[in-house]
Every structure is written in structure tokens, then in C-alpha cells.
Amino acid sequence: LLAVAVAGGVLTKGLIGVVFPVAVLGLTVAYTRSWGQARKISWQPAFFLAVLLSAPWFVLISLKHPYFPYFFFVREHLERFLTTVHHREAPFYFFVPVVLAGFLPWSVYLPKLWMSAFEHRGIAMKRDPVLALLVLWSLFVLVFFSFSQSKLVGYILPILPALALWCGRAFAESLEEPETPSWVQWGVLALVLFHSGALCVLKLPCAAPLFQDPAAAAFRAHGDTLSLILGLNVFILVGVWGMRQSVAALGGMMMAQVLLLSTLATLATDLDPYMSNKGLARVLSLRAKPEERVVSYGVSYENVLQSLPFYAKRRVAVFGDAGELSTGRDQAPEDADWFSAEPTASDALSKMPTGTWVITNEEYLKGLTQKGLAEDLEPVTHEGKLLLLHKVP
């Protein structure tokens, strides 16, 4: 099962699919000195099974596209990790708040878990290989991506299963104790303060400057349901805090989590215009003729428009920074007219025929207007921060 999972990880996310399990298992065996147990594992069959499942695709794609090995193993792994070539840089501590927010409400217990694992020089981990596995799993993923020069929120997802098992294990132990541990009570109290603070930020007028971004402002404008749930969660958590029982704390936190996540899921539709291209794709599907070209001008294709070709079921020309599409552009000179670099993008757009559909934003449209290139661009609709224009005679 481990070999199958590693093969799947390699096929979906590259070498990280094998680096994480091998590194974490290796560190756990070394730290707990479980060499005897490690020798009982059938490493060779697992290795060959993982290679058998993952290697054929890499061989076939490399035969069809000889530049793929360099692009995949060097550019998308080494350069992405060691350099800022993809412009995804962030501070070293970037993933700490990401983990704390992403693991709510249980992240209130992470400080206690870390301190307990490493007290007395980590003797608990040396005696308990399972605990050592969960701690080293969490620590390795966090440290590894913190050193990466390319950081995205989704990178840290592999840490969440380990934290969930680790936190669940600690709660299971607390349920067996005759008295509720103080750390359980302090965690519930921290959540009461968190929900109260979030409610104040969402509703108090003095917090309005925190929602200057249009997406955040739209979310706040439709946040009445969320405010109600935050208030209800405060009521629930204060009640379970007063019971001073681990079972009550666990049940109350689970209830608060379900209520909060389900409410956020319903409010997420308010962010669709800012996070999805489905609305623009719907307009294009209804109005754009098959022979009319769709052009993204200036706006980042890789950050803003990646879902547009999927929903619109048509190719999109990129006039501006090609970003992560640059390698494909350089390897397909026959498709050069689908790309235009930033210095010549406006000239290339002006030469596009009547009927061209242009997706841009207010900033880039202002630049086109100043150059006198926007006179024949008729506004059609807007979605979030994006504008859809149609080139007319």
C-alpha cells in the first residue's frame, strides 16, 4: 500500500511523493533506533512496485517531448525550490500562520502538543515510535517547505493528516484520565476568544479598513449568516467550557467546526467572481463565435485565468507575462502567435482582428486608453476584478 501511494504521489506531485515518506520513515527509524523493525519491511518489492507503477508515464512523455526531463526534474523541482524563478517567494515563517489557520479549531492545541513531545529531550518520542512518526512527519514537511524559495498555501497540505492523528491521539488519552486536563480547558477558552474576536472584526465599523480588497469586501457584505454562527459558536463553547469535561469539549469543538465550515462553504459562492472564471466562460460560450479568438491581456494567466480554458472549452491567447507557460511557448514555435511578451503585448493586441474577445482589468485597460488602443474595445461584462471586452469595427 505504501508503494502504491508513493507511485500515486510521484505521478501527481513529482519527486515530493517519494521524498516525504522516505525521509520521514528514515528519520523515525534513526531517532527511535528501530533498526530491527525496519529490516522486517519488504523494501525491495515495494521499491520495484513503485517504479513499475510510476516510471512508464515518465518514459513515454520523455520520448514524445525530449525537453520534459529537464523541465520537470530541474525547473519544476530544483529551480522551484532553490530560486524565485516562479515568483512565489514569501517569508520563511509563511507556513506557520497557514497551518494555524488551516488546522482550526484544533490548532489551539498545537503549542501543547509540541511542548509535550520535546520535553525532557524528547524521551517520549524515543519510547513511542508512533508519536515520533507523527512529530517528525509534521516537522519535516513544515521545515522543508519553509526553506523553499517558492511558497503556495496548498504546499503544506501533507502536514494535516499527521497533525490530525497527533491531536486525536492526545484527545483519546485525555478521555481516559479521571479529571479533564487543564490544556483541554485552555484550548476551549482560546477558541471562545478567537470566535469573539472574529465576530468583532466582521461586524464592527472600525474594522472596515481590513476589508479593502474587493473580494474581502464582498465577503463581509454577505457575512450576516457567518456572524450568527460565530455568535452561536461562542455560546456553545462557553457552555462546554463550563462543563469541564473532555468529552464535552471534544463534542462542542466538533459542532463549532461543522457549523463554521458549512457556513463558510455557503458564503464561498460570493467569492466566485473573484476566484473563478466560470462567469466569464459562460458569457463566452453564449456569445463568442468559434473563429473569434480570446485573449488575456496583462493579467496573470497562471494566477487568475487558469480555469478559463476549462470552462470555456477553448484556447486562450496570452498577451503579457507567460509565467509557467513559458517553457511550453519556447518549445512550440509554431504557436508563437498565441503569445506576446509584455513589451509588445499592446501592439499585438491592436493588430488583432475585429471580433476578438479581450480579458483584462481596470489597470491595464487604463494603459490601453492612454495609448489610444481602447477605442474599438466595447465593454461586455465584468466578473470580480476582470473585464470582458469585445473588439468591434
Tab-separated table of C-alpha atoms in Angstrom:
chain	number	residue	atom	x	y	z
A	1	LEU	CA	0.000	0.000	0.000
A	2	LEU	CA	2.870	2.377	0.776
A	3	ALA	CA	4.438	1.651	-2.626
A	4	VAL	CA	1.148	2.291	-4.426
A	5	ALA	CA	0.692	5.551	-2.511
A	6	VAL	CA	4.262	6.653	-3.319
A	7	ALA	CA	3.706	5.913	-7.001
A	8	GLY	CA	0.497	7.937	-6.970
A	9	GLY	CA	2.266	10.791	-5.194
A	10	VAL	CA	5.071	10.836	-7.744
A	11	LEU	CA	2.643	10.830	-10.673
A	12	THR	CA	0.603	13.711	-9.239
A	13	LYS	CA	3.188	15.889	-7.453
A	14	GLY	CA	6.595	14.678	-8.643
A	15	LEU	CA	9.586	13.705	-6.541
A	16	ILE	CA	7.994	15.050	-3.377
A	17	GLY	CA	5.815	11.942	-3.445
A	18	VAL	CA	8.838	9.808	-2.592
A	19	VAL	CA	10.944	12.344	-0.670
A	20	PHE	CA	8.445	12.821	2.145
A	21	PRO	CA	7.674	9.183	3.038
A	22	VAL	CA	11.298	8.057	2.686
A	23	ALA	CA	12.676	10.983	4.694
A	24	VAL	CA	10.056	10.734	7.438
A	25	LEU	CA	10.398	6.960	7.799
A	26	GLY	CA	14.188	7.255	7.768
A	27	LEU	CA	14.231	9.956	10.435
A	28	THR	CA	11.773	8.000	12.585
A	29	VAL	CA	13.827	4.803	12.406
A	30	ALA	CA	17.031	6.708	13.189
A	31	TYR	CA	15.531	8.707	16.058
A	32	THR	CA	13.877	5.715	17.734
A	33	ARG	CA	16.687	3.345	16.735
A	34	SER	CA	14.157	0.866	15.351
A	35	TRP	CA	16.658	-0.759	13.009
A	36	GLY	CA	15.372	-4.237	13.740
A	37	GLN	CA	11.815	-3.309	12.848
A	38	ALA	CA	12.970	-1.559	9.683
A	39	ARG	CA	14.739	-4.686	8.453
A	40	LYS	CA	11.438	-6.617	8.577
A	41	ILE	CA	9.872	-4.385	5.913
A	42	SER	CA	9.994	-5.691	2.326
A	43	TRP	CA	11.758	-2.673	0.894
A	44	GLN	CA	12.870	-4.176	-2.412
A	45	PRO	CA	9.437	-5.399	-3.604
A	46	ALA	CA	7.950	-2.073	-2.542
A	47	PHE	CA	10.618	-0.181	-4.488
A	48	PHE	CA	10.101	-2.183	-7.678
A	49	LEU	CA	6.312	-1.893	-7.403
A	50	ALA	CA	6.507	1.890	-7.058
A	51	VAL	CA	8.840	2.107	-10.076
A	52	LEU	CA	6.632	-0.242	-12.111
A	53	LEU	CA	3.571	1.931	-11.476
A	54	SER	CA	5.151	5.373	-11.961
A	55	ALA	CA	8.014	5.008	-14.442
A	56	PRO	CA	6.102	4.157	-17.675
A	57	TRP	CA	4.390	7.546	-17.862
A	58	PHE	CA	7.691	9.413	-17.413
A	59	VAL	CA	9.351	7.278	-20.096
A	60	LEU	CA	6.532	7.791	-22.597
A	61	ILE	CA	6.247	11.541	-22.051
A	62	SER	CA	10.035	11.943	-22.307
A	63	LEU	CA	10.106	10.038	-25.603
A	64	LYS	CA	7.380	12.274	-27.012
A	65	HIS	CA	8.830	15.520	-25.569
A	66	PRO	CA	12.630	15.226	-25.102
A	67	TYR	CA	12.780	18.504	-23.145
A	68	PHE	CA	10.450	17.122	-20.461
A	69	PRO	CA	13.087	15.572	-18.104
A	70	TYR	CA	14.916	18.899	-17.742
A	71	PHE	CA	11.687	20.861	-17.421
A	72	PHE	CA	10.200	18.520	-14.825
A	73	PHE	CA	13.147	17.438	-12.700
A	74	VAL	CA	15.302	20.586	-12.891
A	75	ARG	CA	12.997	23.559	-13.488
A	76	GLU	CA	9.916	22.320	-11.631
A	77	HIS	CA	11.847	20.788	-8.729
A	78	LEU	CA	15.347	22.181	-8.160
A	79	GLU	CA	14.800	25.672	-9.567
A	80	ARG	CA	11.359	25.986	-7.982
A	81	PHE	CA	12.826	25.037	-4.586
A	82	LEU	CA	16.138	26.901	-4.758
A	83	THR	CA	15.273	30.047	-6.749
A	84	THR	CA	12.480	32.592	-7.206
A	85	VAL	CA	12.037	31.734	-10.891
A	86	HIS	CA	8.278	31.254	-10.411
A	87	HIS	CA	7.806	34.455	-8.364
A	88	ARG	CA	6.210	32.613	-5.433
A	89	GLU	CA	8.531	33.958	-2.741
A	90	ALA	CA	7.329	34.542	0.815
A	91	PRO	CA	8.923	34.919	4.278
A	92	PHE	CA	10.474	31.901	5.984
A	93	TYR	CA	7.642	31.803	8.566
A	94	PHE	CA	4.935	31.892	5.861
A	95	PHE	CA	3.548	28.417	6.600
A	96	VAL	CA	3.244	28.899	10.379
A	97	PRO	CA	0.111	31.095	10.185
A	98	VAL	CA	-1.128	28.950	7.284
A	99	VAL	CA	-1.007	25.837	9.486
A	100	LEU	CA	-2.590	27.627	12.446
A	101	ALA	CA	-5.467	28.885	10.289
A	102	GLY	CA	-5.855	25.722	8.231
A	103	PHE	CA	-5.985	23.433	11.266
A	104	LEU	CA	-8.581	25.439	13.194
A	105	PRO	CA	-10.129	24.846	15.654
A	106	TRP	CA	-7.643	22.189	16.734
A	107	SER	CA	-4.596	24.413	16.180
A	108	VAL	CA	-5.183	25.898	19.651
A	109	TYR	CA	-3.667	22.653	20.983
A	110	LEU	CA	-0.576	22.594	18.759
A	111	PRO	CA	1.668	24.517	21.218
A	112	LYS	CA	0.852	21.989	23.939
A	113	LEU	CA	1.481	19.041	21.610
A	114	TRP	CA	4.872	20.396	20.552
A	115	MET	CA	5.982	21.122	24.109
A	116	SER	CA	4.893	17.685	25.338
A	117	ALA	CA	6.711	15.905	22.514
A	118	PHE	CA	10.038	17.643	23.112
A	119	GLU	CA	10.064	17.940	26.911
A	120	HIS	CA	12.815	16.010	28.691
A	121	ARG	CA	14.822	15.992	25.458
A	122	GLY	CA	12.138	14.153	23.522
A	123	ILE	CA	12.242	10.991	25.605
A	124	ALA	CA	8.526	10.349	24.918
A	125	MET	CA	9.219	10.087	21.192
A	126	LYS	CA	12.140	7.726	21.726
A	127	ARG	CA	9.860	5.395	23.666
A	128	ASP	CA	6.927	5.683	21.269
A	129	PRO	CA	7.710	5.232	17.536
A	130	VAL	CA	4.155	6.200	16.537
A	131	LEU	CA	4.452	9.538	18.320
A	132	ALA	CA	7.890	10.028	16.781
A	133	LEU	CA	6.481	9.334	13.317
A	134	LEU	CA	3.714	11.938	13.686
A	135	VAL	CA	6.031	14.584	15.153
A	136	LEU	CA	8.792	14.101	12.585
A	137	TRP	CA	6.246	13.951	9.770
A	138	SER	CA	4.822	17.320	10.816
A	139	LEU	CA	8.205	18.891	11.494
A	140	PHE	CA	9.877	17.701	8.289
A	141	VAL	CA	7.110	18.955	5.992
A	142	LEU	CA	6.995	22.334	7.735
A	143	VAL	CA	10.770	22.860	7.707
A	144	PHE	CA	11.188	21.555	4.162
A	145	PHE	CA	8.705	23.962	2.617
A	146	SER	CA	9.826	26.831	4.842
A	147	PHE	CA	13.258	26.633	3.185
A	148	SER	CA	11.709	26.545	-0.293
A	149	GLN	CA	12.019	29.766	-2.289
A	150	SER	CA	8.638	29.025	-3.855
A	151	LYS	CA	5.710	29.032	-1.433
A	152	LEU	CA	1.999	28.443	-2.007
A	153	VAL	CA	-0.677	27.772	0.607
A	154	GLY	CA	-1.502	24.337	-0.811
A	155	TYR	CA	2.066	23.073	-0.398
A	156	ILE	CA	1.546	22.498	3.325
A	157	LEU	CA	-1.435	20.135	2.941
A	158	PRO	CA	0.657	16.969	3.620
A	159	ILE	CA	1.125	18.122	7.208
A	160	LEU	CA	-2.585	17.997	8.078
A	161	PRO	CA	-3.078	14.193	8.318
A	162	ALA	CA	-0.170	13.950	10.760
A	163	LEU	CA	-1.491	16.811	12.896
A	164	ALA	CA	-4.986	15.300	12.882
A	165	LEU	CA	-3.738	11.898	14.064
A	166	TRP	CA	-1.451	13.512	16.638
A	167	CYS	CA	-4.186	15.763	18.065
A	168	GLY	CA	-6.730	12.921	18.029
A	169	ARG	CA	-4.282	10.712	19.888
A	170	ALA	CA	-3.815	13.363	22.591
A	171	PHE	CA	-7.575	13.756	22.997
A	172	ALA	CA	-8.055	9.989	23.207
A	173	GLU	CA	-5.570	9.914	26.083
A	174	SER	CA	-7.343	12.815	27.817
A	175	LEU	CA	-10.647	10.914	27.727
A	176	GLU	CA	-9.077	8.123	29.774
A	177	GLU	CA	-7.909	10.449	32.552
A	178	PRO	CA	-10.127	10.797	35.670
A	179	GLU	CA	-10.016	14.606	35.516
A	180	THR	CA	-10.101	16.887	32.495
A	181	PRO	CA	-6.555	18.128	31.717
A	182	SER	CA	-6.083	21.863	32.001
A	183	TRP	CA	-4.788	22.084	28.415
A	184	VAL	CA	-8.198	20.981	27.097
A	185	GLN	CA	-9.925	23.765	29.024
A	186	TRP	CA	-7.426	26.402	27.958
A	187	GLY	CA	-7.917	25.402	24.322
A	188	VAL	CA	-11.680	25.846	24.541
A	189	LEU	CA	-11.202	29.246	26.188
A	190	ALA	CA	-8.815	30.270	23.391
A	191	LEU	CA	-11.491	29.338	20.854
A	192	VAL	CA	-14.064	31.452	22.705
A	193	LEU	CA	-11.734	34.438	22.400
A	194	PHE	CA	-10.987	33.655	18.745
A	195	HIS	CA	-14.649	33.442	17.736
A	196	SER	CA	-15.455	36.601	19.710
A	197	GLY	CA	-12.607	38.457	18.012
A	198	ALA	CA	-13.657	37.232	14.567
A	199	LEU	CA	-17.207	38.399	15.235
A	200	CYS	CA	-15.964	41.865	16.200
A	201	VAL	CA	-13.764	42.112	13.123
A	202	LEU	CA	-16.627	41.070	10.878
A	203	LYS	CA	-19.273	43.433	12.270
A	204	LEU	CA	-17.666	46.457	13.939
A	205	PRO	CA	-17.417	49.540	11.658
A	206	CYS	CA	-13.913	50.313	12.901
A	207	ALA	CA	-12.692	47.064	11.303
A	208	ALA	CA	-13.856	48.085	7.813
A	209	PRO	CA	-10.327	49.137	6.684
A	210	LEU	CA	-9.288	45.496	6.985
A	211	PHE	CA	-11.643	44.650	4.088
A	212	GLN	CA	-10.318	46.982	1.408
A	213	ASP	CA	-9.777	44.170	-1.090
A	214	PRO	CA	-12.909	43.794	-3.277
A	215	ALA	CA	-13.175	40.073	-2.588
A	216	ALA	CA	-12.902	40.613	1.168
A	217	ALA	CA	-15.436	43.455	0.992
A	218	ALA	CA	-17.918	41.230	-0.867
A	219	PHE	CA	-17.448	38.516	1.726
A	220	ARG	CA	-18.031	40.958	4.600
A	221	ALA	CA	-21.110	42.407	2.920
A	222	HIS	CA	-22.767	38.975	2.944
A	223	GLY	CA	-21.453	37.914	6.329
A	224	ASP	CA	-24.669	38.074	8.380
A	225	THR	CA	-25.033	34.291	8.437
A	226	LEU	CA	-21.405	33.887	9.425
A	227	SER	CA	-21.863	36.424	12.217
A	228	LEU	CA	-24.800	34.440	13.544
A	229	ILE	CA	-22.775	31.216	13.505
A	230	LEU	CA	-19.811	32.868	15.229
A	231	GLY	CA	-22.125	34.069	17.995
A	232	LEU	CA	-23.703	30.613	18.286
A	233	ASN	CA	-20.254	29.021	18.487
A	234	VAL	CA	-19.297	31.356	21.328
A	235	PHE	CA	-22.447	30.251	23.166
A	236	ILE	CA	-21.662	26.548	22.565
A	237	LEU	CA	-18.005	26.810	23.558
A	238	VAL	CA	-18.721	28.787	26.724
A	239	GLY	CA	-21.184	26.072	27.682
A	240	VAL	CA	-18.752	23.178	27.166
A	241	TRP	CA	-16.001	25.142	28.912
A	242	GLY	CA	-18.239	25.362	31.951
A	243	MET	CA	-18.809	21.581	31.940
A	244	ARG	CA	-15.055	20.976	32.350
A	245	GLN	CA	-15.199	17.575	30.677
A	246	SER	CA	-13.024	16.308	27.836
A	247	VAL	CA	-15.983	14.632	26.136
A	248	ALA	CA	-17.990	17.861	26.216
A	249	ALA	CA	-15.013	19.867	24.939
A	250	LEU	CA	-14.455	17.434	22.076
A	251	GLY	CA	-18.143	17.420	21.102
A	252	GLY	CA	-18.504	21.185	21.367
A	253	MET	CA	-15.432	21.840	19.230
A	254	MET	CA	-16.609	19.383	16.591
A	255	MET	CA	-20.027	21.038	16.497
A	256	ALA	CA	-18.472	24.501	16.230
A	257	GLN	CA	-16.192	23.317	13.431
A	258	VAL	CA	-19.028	21.793	11.418
A	259	LEU	CA	-21.188	24.900	11.784
A	260	LEU	CA	-18.352	27.230	10.800
A	261	LEU	CA	-17.152	25.208	7.801
A	262	SER	CA	-20.644	24.619	6.431
A	263	THR	CA	-21.388	28.343	6.702
A	264	LEU	CA	-18.129	29.300	5.003
A	265	ALA	CA	-18.956	26.854	2.210
A	266	THR	CA	-22.262	28.611	1.543
A	267	LEU	CA	-20.612	32.045	1.632
A	268	ALA	CA	-17.871	30.911	-0.736
A	269	THR	CA	-20.225	31.494	-3.668
A	270	ASP	CA	-19.865	35.226	-3.005
A	271	LEU	CA	-16.188	34.871	-3.872
A	272	ASP	CA	-16.818	33.009	-7.136
A	273	PRO	CA	-16.435	36.138	-9.304
A	274	TYR	CA	-13.004	36.745	-7.763
A	275	MET	CA	-11.744	33.155	-7.558
A	276	SER	CA	-13.281	31.501	-10.630
A	277	ASN	CA	-13.645	32.202	-14.357
A	278	LYS	CA	-16.932	30.351	-14.665
A	279	GLY	CA	-18.982	33.526	-15.178
A	280	LEU	CA	-16.741	34.830	-17.969
A	281	ALA	CA	-16.667	31.404	-19.587
A	282	ARG	CA	-20.479	31.308	-19.602
A	283	VAL	CA	-20.650	34.631	-21.472
A	284	LEU	CA	-18.015	33.499	-23.963
A	285	SER	CA	-19.806	30.211	-24.568
A	286	LEU	CA	-23.017	32.072	-25.398
A	287	ARG	CA	-21.640	34.941	-27.467
A	288	ALA	CA	-18.195	34.159	-28.852
A	289	LYS	CA	-18.053	32.528	-32.284
A	290	PRO	CA	-15.692	29.561	-32.736
A	291	GLU	CA	-13.408	31.547	-35.078
A	292	GLU	CA	-13.112	34.512	-32.693
A	293	ARG	CA	-10.028	34.446	-30.518
A	294	VAL	CA	-9.997	35.001	-26.743
A	295	VAL	CA	-7.009	36.998	-25.451
A	296	SER	CA	-5.848	37.620	-21.888
A	297	TYR	CA	-4.120	40.973	-21.807
A	298	GLY	CA	-1.756	41.866	-18.969
A	299	VAL	CA	-3.478	39.893	-16.200
A	300	SER	CA	-1.565	36.907	-14.851
A	301	TYR	CA	-2.733	33.791	-16.657
A	302	GLU	CA	-1.289	31.391	-14.077
A	303	ASN	CA	-2.814	33.211	-11.099
A	304	VAL	CA	-6.131	34.459	-12.490
A	305	LEU	CA	-7.195	32.691	-15.688
A	306	GLN	CA	-6.129	29.062	-15.393
A	307	SER	CA	-9.710	27.802	-15.189
A	308	LEU	CA	-10.982	29.801	-18.180
A	309	PRO	CA	-9.955	27.338	-20.944
A	310	PHE	CA	-11.524	24.510	-18.953
A	311	TYR	CA	-14.901	26.182	-18.506
A	312	ALA	CA	-14.988	27.917	-21.906
A	313	LYS	CA	-13.646	24.818	-23.719
A	314	ARG	CA	-11.416	26.948	-25.919
A	315	ARG	CA	-7.822	28.075	-26.047
A	316	VAL	CA	-6.792	31.470	-24.657
A	317	ALA	CA	-4.010	33.617	-26.107
A	318	VAL	CA	-1.625	35.105	-23.534
A	319	PHE	CA	-0.510	38.688	-24.220
A	320	GLY	CA	1.783	39.593	-21.328
A	321	ASP	CA	3.926	37.543	-18.972
A	322	ALA	CA	3.579	33.866	-19.939
A	323	GLY	CA	4.691	32.747	-16.475
A	324	GLU	CA	4.640	28.977	-16.106
A	325	LEU	CA	3.587	28.614	-19.756
A	326	SER	CA	6.926	30.000	-20.957
A	327	THR	CA	8.543	26.582	-21.378
A	328	GLY	CA	5.660	25.319	-23.499
A	329	ARG	CA	5.758	28.532	-25.552
A	330	ASP	CA	9.502	28.175	-26.199
A	331	GLN	CA	9.135	24.527	-27.212
A	332	ALA	CA	6.287	25.170	-29.672
A	333	PRO	CA	7.423	27.894	-32.105
A	334	GLU	CA	4.507	27.047	-34.419
A	335	ASP	CA	2.191	28.515	-31.760
A	336	ALA	CA	4.086	31.782	-31.399
A	337	ASP	CA	1.053	33.881	-32.383
A	338	TRP	CA	-0.732	32.681	-29.242
A	339	PHE	CA	1.817	34.525	-27.081
A	340	SER	CA	3.137	38.060	-26.922
A	341	ALA	CA	5.616	39.247	-24.294
A	342	GLU	CA	4.941	42.303	-22.135
A	343	PRO	CA	6.852	44.894	-24.247
A	344	THR	CA	4.956	44.057	-27.458
A	345	ALA	CA	1.633	42.905	-25.960
A	346	SER	CA	-0.246	46.161	-26.617
A	347	ASP	CA	0.923	46.301	-30.234
A	348	ALA	CA	-0.041	42.670	-30.759
A	349	LEU	CA	-3.470	43.369	-29.295
A	350	SER	CA	-4.027	46.346	-31.584
A	351	LYS	CA	-3.384	44.103	-34.605
A	352	MET	CA	-5.968	41.511	-33.580
A	353	PRO	CA	-8.980	41.341	-35.930
A	354	THR	CA	-12.484	42.541	-35.231
A	355	GLY	CA	-14.399	40.057	-33.089
A	356	THR	CA	-11.521	39.368	-30.707
A	357	TRP	CA	-12.525	38.969	-27.044
A	358	VAL	CA	-10.175	40.569	-24.522
A	359	ILE	CA	-9.947	39.810	-20.803
A	360	THR	CA	-8.083	42.369	-18.700
A	361	ASN	CA	-8.549	44.574	-15.627
A	362	GLU	CA	-9.032	48.264	-14.902
A	363	GLU	CA	-5.316	48.980	-14.598
A	364	TYR	CA	-4.353	47.518	-17.973
A	365	LEU	CA	-7.423	48.984	-19.669
A	366	LYS	CA	-6.350	52.418	-18.425
A	367	GLY	CA	-2.952	51.861	-20.031
A	368	LEU	CA	-4.584	50.903	-23.340
A	369	THR	CA	-6.774	54.002	-23.155
A	370	GLN	CA	-3.760	56.253	-22.638
A	371	LYS	CA	-2.130	54.716	-25.720
A	372	GLY	CA	-5.301	55.233	-27.762
A	373	LEU	CA	-5.766	51.491	-28.261
A	374	ALA	CA	-9.066	51.043	-26.420
A	375	GLU	CA	-11.407	52.959	-28.722
A	376	ASP	CA	-12.596	49.806	-30.509
A	377	LEU	CA	-12.878	47.701	-27.339
A	378	GLU	CA	-16.500	47.537	-26.244
A	379	PRO	CA	-17.184	46.560	-22.585
A	380	VAL	CA	-19.346	43.440	-22.354
A	381	THR	CA	-19.313	42.421	-18.695
A	382	HIS	CA	-17.136	42.283	-15.612
A	383	GLU	CA	-16.520	39.475	-13.162
A	384	GLY	CA	-14.770	40.332	-9.920
A	385	LYS	CA	-11.660	42.299	-10.886
A	386	LEU	CA	-11.742	41.163	-14.527
A	387	LEU	CA	-13.272	42.942	-17.535
A	388	LEU	CA	-14.505	41.249	-20.712
A	389	LEU	CA	-14.195	43.409	-23.820
A	390	HIS	CA	-15.151	42.772	-27.442
A	391	LYS	CA	-13.276	44.298	-30.379
A	392	VAL	CA	-15.765	45.993	-32.709
A	393	PRO	CA	-15.354	47.730	-36.113
